[in-house]
Amino acid sequence: MPVPVPQQRSVPAAETSHGDLTLLVIEDDPAGTTITVPELSAAAGTRVRIRTARNLTEAARLLTDDVDCILLDLALPLTGGGAGAGTPTADAGTSGTGTGTGTADSGSLPEPVSERAGELAALTHVLGIAPQHAVLALTAQDDTELAAEAVRVGAQDYLFRGELDARVLSRAIRYAVERKRADTAQHQLTESRLRAQENARLERGLLPTPLLDGSGLSFAARYRPGRSRALLGGDFYDVVRTPDGTVHAMIGDVCGHGPDEAALGVELRIAWRALTLAGLCGDELLSTLQQVLEHERQSEEIFATLCTVDIAPDGRRAGLCLAGHPAPLLARHGLPARLLPYQDGGPALGLLPRARWPRRQVELGGAWSLMMYTDGLIEGRVGTGGSERLGQDGMVAMVNSRLEQGLAGEELLEAAVAEVRELNGGELTDDVAVLLLGRDPERIRRWGGSAPRSHPASVDRPPSPPARAAGAQRPPL
C-alpha cells in the first residue's frame, strides 16, 4: 500500500552504501492526500533516500550535490504552496512572473515552446536550477500530451500518479539517472571534439607557409610534435626569400615539448620572419631573437637552440649560424651526405646575456640538398635495450643508406622518421622537425628559372614523393 512521502531526515554515514540514490520530491500537498510515493527499499532494487519540498524555494535549499533525481509534480504552481512557501527570487533562477525565465545569474534556462508552456513553467524553472540532475515529471494519467511535452522540454521521463508503485518508481529513477549521465557524457564528448577541432584549426594556422616563389629551390618538410593529439610542439622552422633573392631558412627547438613551449616556438618563428624581412641576419638577428625569448619565456631556465642559413641568390654558397643547434647535413650529386662545420657555433638563445654567434661561409656547389633538423631526430634510442642514442653519426649513416636506395625529398624524410621511430622501439617522446632545401640546375631550367609553388610541411601523414630527374648518379636529399 502506498504511504505518504516521509519527511527529510539525516542519513548517518554508516547507512550510506555505494549505489544508493537520493530522490527530491517537489509537490504542493501538505496534507499528503494527492501525491503519495511508495516506500522504496533495497528489495525494490536500489535503496532510495527521499527528501520532500513543498515549493520551488524550499526545493532550491534542498537541492544539494548528493541529490540524484528530482520527482516534480507538474501541477505545482510557481508561487504559494504551503508552509515556507513564497515566490522564487531571481537568485533562484526565475523572475517571479510565472514564465520560468531566469536571470543572468542562473544561466540560460530552457524555455518550452508550445501552447502548454504555462503548465510547464515549474519544470522549466527546475531544469534551470538543476541542469546536472535527472528529472522525472509527474502528471495525471489522462494527460499523456503534457507528459510527452515535459520530456521534450528536458525531463528524462514521466510518471502517472495512478501508476506510482515501488517497482515502477524504482525503475524510473534508475533509468532517469543513467539517461542523464549518458546525456551529460555525450554533451561533454561533443564539447571535447569541438574544442579539439578548434585547437587543430588554430595550430594548423600557426604552421609556417614557406615563401620561396622565384627562388628555384625545392622544399620538403616533416613535422611530428611529441605531445599527444597535438599539431604544434616546441620545434619550429621557417623559410623565406627576401627581395634581393636571398633565401633564408631557420630551424629551432625550445627546451621542453608542452603547450607553453609550443607557443614560445611560434612567437620566435614569427619574430624571425619579421626580422628577416626587415633586413636583419646573422649575429644581429640572433641577438634580437634572444631579447624576444628573454621577455616571453615563462622561466629564466627556458632556452632555445637555433640554426639559420642564408643562401645567396645564385644558390652556390650560404652563410651558416648555429646557436647550440645540430649542424645541417649537405649532400651533393654522387657524393655521400656530410655534416657542415659546427666548431664555430655559439650558445643557445637565452643562456648568456651578451653572447655572439659567428657566421660561417659555406660552399654549396651547383646541385645540392641541405637537410636541417632538430635533435628529436637524433636522440632516439637504438641497440639492444635502448641504451644508446642514434646520434649525428648514426643519422648520417641512415640517410646515406636511404640515398643508396634511391629515396629523395619527402619520401626520404618519411622513411627517415619512420626508421628512427622503429629503432626507438615506439613513438618518439620529443618533437621532430626536418626540412630539405635543394637546388637542381636541370629542374630550374625545366621550370623556366623558377620552382613550382612551395607548400607547408606535411603533418601526421606522408605526402606523395616528388619526381626525380632522370640520369642522376645519386639522388639529392
Coordinates of C-alpha atoms in Angstrom, one line a residue:
M1 CA 0.0 0.0 0.0
P2 CA 1.4 3.5 -0.8
V3 CA 2.2 5.7 2.1
P4 CA 2.7 9.4 2.3
V5 CA 6.1 10.8 1.4
P6 CA 8.3 10.7 4.5
Q7 CA 9.8 14.0 5.7
Q8 CA 13.5 14.5 5.1
R9 CA 15.8 13.0 7.7
S10 CA 19.5 12.9 8.1
V11 CA 21.1 9.7 7.0
P12 CA 24.1 8.5 9.0
A13 CA 27.3 7.8 7.1
A14 CA 27.0 4.1 8.1
E15 CA 23.7 3.8 6.3
T16 CA 25.1 5.2 3.1
S17 CA 26.3 2.5 0.7
H18 CA 27.6 2.5 -2.8
G19 CA 24.7 2.6 -5.3
D20 CA 22.2 4.4 -3.0
L21 CA 20.2 7.2 -4.6
T22 CA 18.7 10.3 -3.2
L23 CA 15.3 11.5 -4.6
L24 CA 14.0 15.0 -4.1
V25 CA 10.2 15.1 -4.4
I26 CA 8.7 18.5 -5.2
E27 CA 4.9 18.5 -4.5
D28 CA 2.4 21.0 -3.2
D29 CA 0.3 18.8 -0.9
P30 CA 0.9 19.5 2.8
A31 CA -1.9 17.0 3.8
G32 CA -0.3 14.2 1.7
T33 CA -3.7 13.3 0.1
T34 CA -2.9 13.9 -3.5
I35 CA 0.6 12.5 -4.2
T36 CA 1.9 9.5 -2.4
V37 CA 5.2 7.9 -3.0
P38 CA 5.7 4.2 -2.1
E39 CA 8.4 3.3 0.4
L40 CA 11.5 2.3 -1.6
S41 CA 13.8 -0.2 0.0
A42 CA 16.6 -2.5 -1.1
A43 CA 14.0 -5.0 -2.1
A44 CA 12.9 -2.7 -5.0
G45 CA 16.4 -2.9 -6.5
T46 CA 18.3 0.2 -5.1
R47 CA 17.7 1.9 -1.8
V48 CA 16.4 5.4 -2.4
R49 CA 16.5 8.1 0.2
I50 CA 13.7 10.6 -0.1
R51 CA 13.6 14.3 0.6
T52 CA 10.5 16.5 0.1
A53 CA 9.9 20.1 -0.8
R54 CA 6.6 21.8 -0.9
N55 CA 7.6 24.7 -3.2
L56 CA 10.4 25.7 -5.5
T57 CA 12.0 28.0 -2.9
E58 CA 12.3 25.1 -0.5
A59 CA 13.5 22.8 -3.3
A60 CA 16.3 25.2 -4.1
R61 CA 17.5 24.8 -0.5
L62 CA 17.4 21.1 -0.5
L63 CA 19.0 20.7 -3.9
T64 CA 22.5 19.6 -3.0
D65 CA 25.1 17.7 -4.9
D66 CA 24.1 14.3 -3.4
V67 CA 20.6 14.5 -5.0
D68 CA 20.5 12.1 -7.9
C69 CA 17.0 12.6 -9.2
I70 CA 14.0 15.0 -8.9
L71 CA 10.4 14.0 -9.0
L72 CA 8.4 17.1 -9.9
D73 CA 4.6 17.4 -9.8
L74 CA 3.7 19.3 -13.0
A75 CA 0.7 20.8 -11.2
L76 CA 3.0 22.6 -8.8
P77 CA 2.5 26.4 -9.0
L78 CA 5.4 28.8 -9.2
T79 CA 4.1 30.6 -6.1
G80 CA 2.4 29.6 -2.9
G81 CA 2.2 26.0 -1.7
G82 CA 2.2 25.5 2.0
A83 CA 4.4 26.3 4.9
G84 CA 7.5 28.2 4.0
A85 CA 6.2 28.9 0.5
G86 CA 7.0 32.0 -1.3
T87 CA 7.7 33.5 -4.7
P88 CA 11.1 32.2 -6.0
T89 CA 13.5 35.0 -6.3
A90 CA 15.7 36.0 -9.2
D91 CA 18.7 34.3 -7.5
A92 CA 16.8 31.0 -7.6
G93 CA 16.5 31.3 -11.3
T94 CA 13.1 32.9 -12.0
S95 CA 11.7 36.4 -12.4
G96 CA 8.6 35.5 -10.3
T97 CA 6.2 36.2 -13.1
G98 CA 5.3 32.5 -13.7
T99 CA 7.1 32.4 -17.0
G100 CA 10.1 30.4 -15.9
T101 CA 12.5 32.9 -17.4
G102 CA 15.7 33.1 -15.4
T103 CA 18.2 35.9 -14.9
A104 CA 21.9 36.0 -16.0
D105 CA 22.9 34.7 -12.5
S106 CA 21.1 31.4 -13.0
G107 CA 22.2 30.9 -16.6
S108 CA 20.1 30.4 -19.7
L109 CA 17.0 28.3 -18.9
P110 CA 15.3 26.1 -21.4
E111 CA 12.0 27.6 -22.4
P112 CA 9.2 25.3 -23.7
V113 CA 7.9 26.4 -27.0
S114 CA 4.3 25.1 -27.0
E115 CA 0.8 26.1 -26.3
R116 CA 1.2 24.5 -22.9
A117 CA 4.2 26.5 -21.8
G118 CA 2.4 27.8 -18.7
E119 CA 1.7 24.3 -17.4
L120 CA 5.4 23.5 -17.8
A121 CA 6.7 26.7 -16.0
A122 CA 7.6 24.8 -12.9
L123 CA 9.5 22.2 -14.9
T124 CA 11.4 24.9 -16.8
H125 CA 12.4 26.5 -13.5
V126 CA 13.6 23.2 -12.1
L127 CA 15.6 22.4 -15.2
G128 CA 17.2 25.9 -14.9
I129 CA 18.3 25.5 -11.3
A130 CA 19.3 21.8 -11.6
P131 CA 20.9 21.4 -15.0
Q132 CA 23.0 18.4 -13.8
H133 CA 20.2 16.4 -12.2
A134 CA 17.9 13.9 -13.6
V135 CA 14.2 15.0 -13.6
L136 CA 11.0 12.9 -13.6
A137 CA 7.8 14.6 -14.4
L138 CA 4.6 13.5 -12.5
T139 CA 1.2 14.2 -14.1
A140 CA -2.3 12.9 -14.3
Q141 CA -2.9 9.7 -16.1
D142 CA -5.2 11.2 -18.7
D143 CA -2.7 13.9 -19.7
T144 CA -0.3 12.0 -22.0
E145 CA 0.3 15.0 -24.2
L146 CA 1.6 17.1 -21.3
A147 CA 3.8 14.2 -20.2
A148 CA 5.3 13.9 -23.6
E149 CA 5.9 17.6 -23.8
A150 CA 7.7 17.5 -20.5
V151 CA 10.2 15.0 -21.9
R152 CA 10.6 17.1 -25.0
V153 CA 11.4 20.2 -22.8
G154 CA 14.1 18.3 -20.9
A155 CA 12.7 15.8 -18.4
Q156 CA 14.3 12.3 -18.5
D157 CA 11.0 10.5 -18.2
Y158 CA 7.4 10.9 -16.9
L159 CA 5.1 9.0 -14.5
F160 CA 1.4 8.9 -13.9
R161 CA 0.0 9.3 -10.4
G162 CA -2.1 6.2 -10.7
E163 CA 0.9 4.0 -11.6
L164 CA 3.2 5.2 -8.7
D165 CA 4.2 1.9 -7.1
A166 CA 7.6 0.8 -5.8
R167 CA 8.7 -1.2 -8.8
V168 CA 7.8 1.4 -11.4
L169 CA 9.2 4.3 -9.4
S170 CA 12.5 2.5 -8.6
R171 CA 13.0 1.5 -12.2
A172 CA 12.1 5.1 -13.4
I173 CA 14.6 6.7 -11.0
R174 CA 17.4 4.4 -12.1
Y175 CA 16.6 4.9 -15.8
A176 CA 16.4 8.7 -15.4
V177 CA 19.7 8.8 -13.6
E178 CA 21.5 6.7 -16.1
R179 CA 20.0 8.6 -19.1
K180 CA 21.1 11.9 -17.5
R181 CA 24.6 10.6 -17.1
A182 CA 24.6 9.4 -20.7
D183 CA 23.3 12.7 -21.9
T184 CA 25.9 14.6 -19.9
A185 CA 28.7 12.3 -21.1
Q186 CA 27.6 12.8 -24.7
H187 CA 27.5 16.6 -24.3
Q188 CA 31.0 16.6 -22.8
L189 CA 32.2 14.4 -25.6
T190 CA 30.7 16.7 -28.2
E191 CA 32.3 19.8 -26.5
S192 CA 35.6 18.0 -26.3
R193 CA 35.5 17.2 -30.0
L194 CA 34.6 20.7 -30.9
R195 CA 37.4 22.1 -28.7
A196 CA 39.9 19.6 -30.3
Q197 CA 38.8 20.7 -33.8
E198 CA 39.1 24.3 -32.9
N199 CA 42.6 23.7 -31.4
A200 CA 43.6 21.8 -34.5
R201 CA 42.4 24.7 -36.8
L202 CA 44.3 27.1 -34.6
E203 CA 47.5 25.1 -34.6
R204 CA 47.3 24.3 -38.3
G205 CA 47.0 28.0 -39.0
L206 CA 50.2 28.6 -37.0
L207 CA 52.3 26.2 -39.0
P208 CA 54.6 28.1 -41.4
T209 CA 54.0 28.5 -45.2
P210 CA 57.4 28.8 -46.9
L211 CA 57.9 31.8 -49.1
L212 CA 60.1 30.5 -51.9
D213 CA 58.5 31.6 -55.1
G214 CA 61.0 32.6 -57.7
S215 CA 64.0 31.1 -55.8
G216 CA 64.4 28.0 -58.0
L217 CA 64.9 25.9 -54.8
S218 CA 62.9 22.8 -53.9
F219 CA 61.4 22.4 -50.4
A220 CA 60.2 19.5 -48.3
A221 CA 59.5 19.2 -44.6
R222 CA 58.2 16.7 -42.0
Y223 CA 56.9 17.7 -38.6
R224 CA 55.9 15.5 -35.6
P225 CA 55.1 17.0 -32.3
G226 CA 55.9 14.9 -29.2
R227 CA 52.7 15.9 -27.4
S228 CA 49.8 13.5 -27.8
R229 CA 47.0 14.7 -30.2
A230 CA 48.8 18.0 -31.0
L231 CA 49.9 19.6 -34.2
L232 CA 52.4 22.0 -32.7
G233 CA 55.4 21.3 -30.5
G234 CA 58.4 23.2 -29.2
D235 CA 60.2 22.8 -32.5
F236 CA 59.8 25.5 -35.2
Y237 CA 61.1 26.3 -38.6
D238 CA 60.6 28.8 -41.5
V239 CA 61.8 29.6 -44.9
V240 CA 61.5 33.0 -46.7
R241 CA 63.0 34.7 -49.8
T242 CA 63.9 38.4 -49.4
P243 CA 63.6 40.9 -52.3
D244 CA 67.3 40.7 -53.0
G245 CA 66.9 37.0 -53.9
T246 CA 68.5 35.6 -50.8
V247 CA 66.7 32.5 -49.3
H248 CA 66.7 32.4 -45.5
A249 CA 66.0 29.2 -43.7
M250 CA 65.7 28.6 -40.0
I251 CA 65.0 25.7 -37.6
G252 CA 64.9 25.8 -33.8
D253 CA 63.9 24.0 -30.7
V254 CA 62.6 25.3 -27.4
C255 CA 63.6 23.1 -24.5
G256 CA 60.6 21.0 -23.4
H257 CA 57.6 20.0 -25.5
G258 CA 54.5 21.2 -23.8
P259 CA 51.9 23.8 -24.9
D260 CA 53.9 26.7 -23.4
E261 CA 57.0 25.7 -25.3
A262 CA 54.9 25.4 -28.5
A263 CA 53.5 28.9 -28.0
L264 CA 57.0 30.3 -27.5
G265 CA 58.2 28.5 -30.6
V266 CA 55.5 30.1 -32.6
E267 CA 56.5 33.5 -31.2
L268 CA 60.2 33.0 -32.1
R269 CA 59.3 31.8 -35.6
I270 CA 57.1 34.8 -36.3
A271 CA 59.7 37.2 -34.8
W272 CA 62.4 35.6 -37.0
R273 CA 60.4 36.0 -40.2
A274 CA 59.6 39.7 -39.4
L275 CA 63.2 40.5 -38.5
T276 CA 64.5 38.7 -41.7
L277 CA 62.1 40.5 -43.9
A278 CA 63.2 43.7 -42.2
G279 CA 66.8 43.0 -43.4
L280 CA 68.4 41.6 -40.2
C281 CA 70.6 38.4 -40.4
G282 CA 73.4 36.7 -38.6
D283 CA 74.5 37.8 -35.2
E284 CA 72.3 40.9 -35.2
L285 CA 69.2 38.8 -35.9
L286 CA 70.0 36.2 -33.2
S287 CA 70.8 38.9 -30.6
T288 CA 67.3 40.4 -31.2
L289 CA 65.7 37.0 -31.1
Q290 CA 67.4 36.4 -27.7
Q291 CA 65.8 39.5 -26.4
V292 CA 62.4 38.3 -27.6
L293 CA 63.0 35.0 -25.8
E294 CA 64.0 36.6 -22.6
H295 CA 60.9 38.7 -22.5
E296 CA 58.4 36.0 -23.5
R297 CA 59.7 32.9 -21.6
Q298 CA 57.9 31.6 -18.5
S299 CA 61.1 30.9 -16.6
E300 CA 64.8 32.0 -16.8
E301 CA 65.7 28.3 -17.3
I302 CA 64.0 28.2 -20.7
F303 CA 66.3 28.4 -23.7
A304 CA 66.1 27.7 -27.4
T305 CA 68.6 26.3 -29.9
L306 CA 68.6 27.7 -33.5
C307 CA 70.2 27.1 -36.9
T308 CA 70.0 29.7 -39.6
V309 CA 71.1 29.5 -43.2
D310 CA 71.1 32.3 -45.7
I311 CA 71.6 31.1 -49.3
A312 CA 73.0 33.5 -51.9
P313 CA 70.8 34.4 -54.9
D314 CA 73.0 32.3 -57.2
G315 CA 72.4 29.3 -54.9
R316 CA 76.1 28.3 -54.8
R317 CA 77.1 29.4 -51.3
A318 CA 75.4 30.2 -47.9
G319 CA 76.1 31.7 -44.5
L320 CA 75.6 29.4 -41.5
C321 CA 74.9 30.4 -37.9
L322 CA 74.5 27.9 -35.1
A323 CA 73.1 28.7 -31.6
G324 CA 73.6 25.4 -29.7
H325 CA 71.9 23.5 -32.6
P326 CA 73.0 20.4 -34.5
A327 CA 74.7 21.2 -37.8
P328 CA 72.8 20.7 -41.1
L329 CA 73.5 17.8 -43.5
L330 CA 74.7 18.6 -47.0
A331 CA 74.6 16.2 -49.9
R332 CA 75.8 16.7 -53.5
H333 CA 75.2 14.5 -56.5
G334 CA 77.5 11.5 -56.5
L335 CA 78.9 12.2 -53.0
P336 CA 77.8 11.0 -49.6
A337 CA 76.0 13.3 -47.3
R338 CA 78.1 15.0 -44.7
L339 CA 77.6 17.4 -41.7
L340 CA 78.5 21.1 -42.2
P341 CA 81.2 22.5 -39.9
Y342 CA 79.9 23.2 -36.4
Q343 CA 83.1 24.3 -34.5
D344 CA 82.3 28.0 -34.7
G345 CA 78.8 27.8 -33.3
G346 CA 77.5 30.0 -30.4
P347 CA 75.5 29.2 -27.3
A348 CA 71.7 28.5 -27.3
L349 CA 69.5 31.5 -27.1
G350 CA 68.7 32.6 -23.5
L351 CA 71.8 31.1 -21.8
L352 CA 74.3 34.0 -22.0
P353 CA 73.1 37.7 -21.8
R354 CA 75.7 39.1 -24.3
A355 CA 76.5 36.1 -26.5
R356 CA 77.7 36.3 -30.1
W357 CA 77.1 34.0 -33.0
P358 CA 79.7 33.8 -35.7
R359 CA 78.6 33.4 -39.3
R360 CA 80.5 30.8 -41.3
Q361 CA 80.6 30.9 -45.1
V362 CA 79.7 27.5 -46.7
E363 CA 80.2 26.5 -50.3
L364 CA 77.2 24.5 -51.6
G365 CA 78.1 24.0 -55.3
G366 CA 75.9 23.8 -58.3
A367 CA 73.5 20.9 -57.4
W368 CA 72.9 20.1 -53.7
S369 CA 70.4 19.3 -51.0
L370 CA 70.5 20.7 -47.5
M371 CA 68.8 18.9 -44.6
M372 CA 68.1 20.8 -41.4
Y373 CA 66.6 19.0 -38.3
T374 CA 66.0 19.2 -34.6
D375 CA 67.6 16.9 -32.0
G376 CA 64.4 14.8 -31.7
L377 CA 65.7 13.0 -34.9
I378 CA 69.0 12.0 -33.4
E379 CA 68.2 11.4 -29.7
G380 CA 66.0 8.3 -30.2
R381 CA 67.3 5.1 -28.7
V382 CA 69.0 2.3 -30.7
G383 CA 70.5 -1.1 -30.0
T384 CA 69.5 -3.9 -27.7
G385 CA 67.8 -2.5 -24.6
G386 CA 67.8 1.0 -26.0
S387 CA 70.9 2.1 -24.1
E388 CA 72.5 4.1 -26.9
R389 CA 71.4 7.2 -28.8
L390 CA 71.2 7.3 -32.6
G391 CA 73.4 10.5 -32.7
Q392 CA 74.5 12.5 -35.6
D393 CA 76.9 9.8 -37.0
G394 CA 74.0 7.3 -36.9
M395 CA 71.7 9.7 -38.6
V396 CA 74.3 10.4 -41.4
A397 CA 74.8 6.7 -42.0
M398 CA 71.0 6.1 -42.0
V399 CA 70.5 9.0 -44.6
N400 CA 73.2 7.7 -46.8
S401 CA 71.7 4.2 -46.7
R402 CA 68.4 5.6 -47.8
L403 CA 70.1 7.6 -50.6
E404 CA 71.7 4.5 -51.9
Q405 CA 68.1 3.1 -52.1
G406 CA 67.1 5.9 -54.4
L407 CA 64.9 7.8 -51.9
A408 CA 64.7 11.6 -52.1
G409 CA 62.6 14.6 -51.0
E410 CA 59.5 13.9 -48.8
E411 CA 59.9 10.2 -49.5
L412 CA 63.3 10.3 -47.8
L413 CA 62.0 12.3 -44.9
E414 CA 59.1 10.0 -44.2
A415 CA 61.4 6.9 -44.4
A416 CA 64.0 8.5 -42.1
V417 CA 61.4 9.5 -39.4
A418 CA 59.8 6.0 -39.6
E419 CA 63.2 4.3 -39.2
V420 CA 64.1 6.5 -36.2
R421 CA 60.8 5.6 -34.6
E422 CA 61.4 1.9 -35.3
L423 CA 64.9 2.0 -33.9
N424 CA 63.5 3.7 -30.8
G425 CA 61.0 0.9 -30.3
G426 CA 58.0 3.1 -30.4
E427 CA 56.8 6.7 -30.7
L428 CA 59.4 9.4 -30.0
T429 CA 58.8 11.5 -26.9
D430 CA 60.5 14.6 -28.3
D431 CA 59.3 16.9 -31.1
V432 CA 60.8 16.2 -34.5
A433 CA 61.2 18.8 -37.3
V434 CA 63.1 18.1 -40.5
L435 CA 63.3 20.2 -43.7
L436 CA 65.1 19.9 -47.0
L437 CA 66.2 22.6 -49.4
G438 CA 67.6 21.7 -52.7
R439 CA 69.0 23.2 -55.9
D440 CA 68.9 21.2 -59.2
P441 CA 70.0 23.2 -62.3
E442 CA 68.1 20.8 -64.6
R443 CA 65.0 21.3 -62.6
I444 CA 65.4 25.1 -62.7
R445 CA 65.8 25.1 -66.5
R446 CA 62.7 22.8 -66.7
W447 CA 60.7 25.3 -64.8
G448 CA 62.0 28.3 -66.7
G449 CA 64.2 29.7 -64.0
S450 CA 61.8 29.2 -61.0
A451 CA 60.5 26.4 -58.9
P452 CA 56.8 25.5 -58.5
R453 CA 54.9 26.9 -55.6
S454 CA 56.0 25.5 -52.2
H455 CA 53.6 24.0 -49.8
P456 CA 53.6 23.8 -46.0
A457 CA 55.1 20.8 -44.2
S458 CA 53.0 17.6 -44.0
V459 CA 51.8 16.8 -40.5
D460 CA 51.0 13.3 -39.4
R461 CA 50.6 11.8 -42.8
P462 CA 53.2 11.0 -45.5
P463 CA 53.0 13.2 -48.7
S464 CA 53.5 12.0 -52.2
P465 CA 57.1 11.7 -53.3
P466 CA 58.4 14.3 -55.7
A467 CA 59.6 13.4 -59.2
R468 CA 63.4 12.9 -59.6
A469 CA 65.5 13.9 -62.5
A470 CA 66.4 11.0 -64.8
G471 CA 70.0 10.0 -65.2
A472 CA 71.3 11.3 -61.8
Q473 CA 74.0 9.1 -60.4
R474 CA 72.8 9.7 -56.8
P475 CA 69.5 11.4 -55.9
P476 CA 69.7 14.5 -53.8
L477 CA 68.2 14.6 -50.3

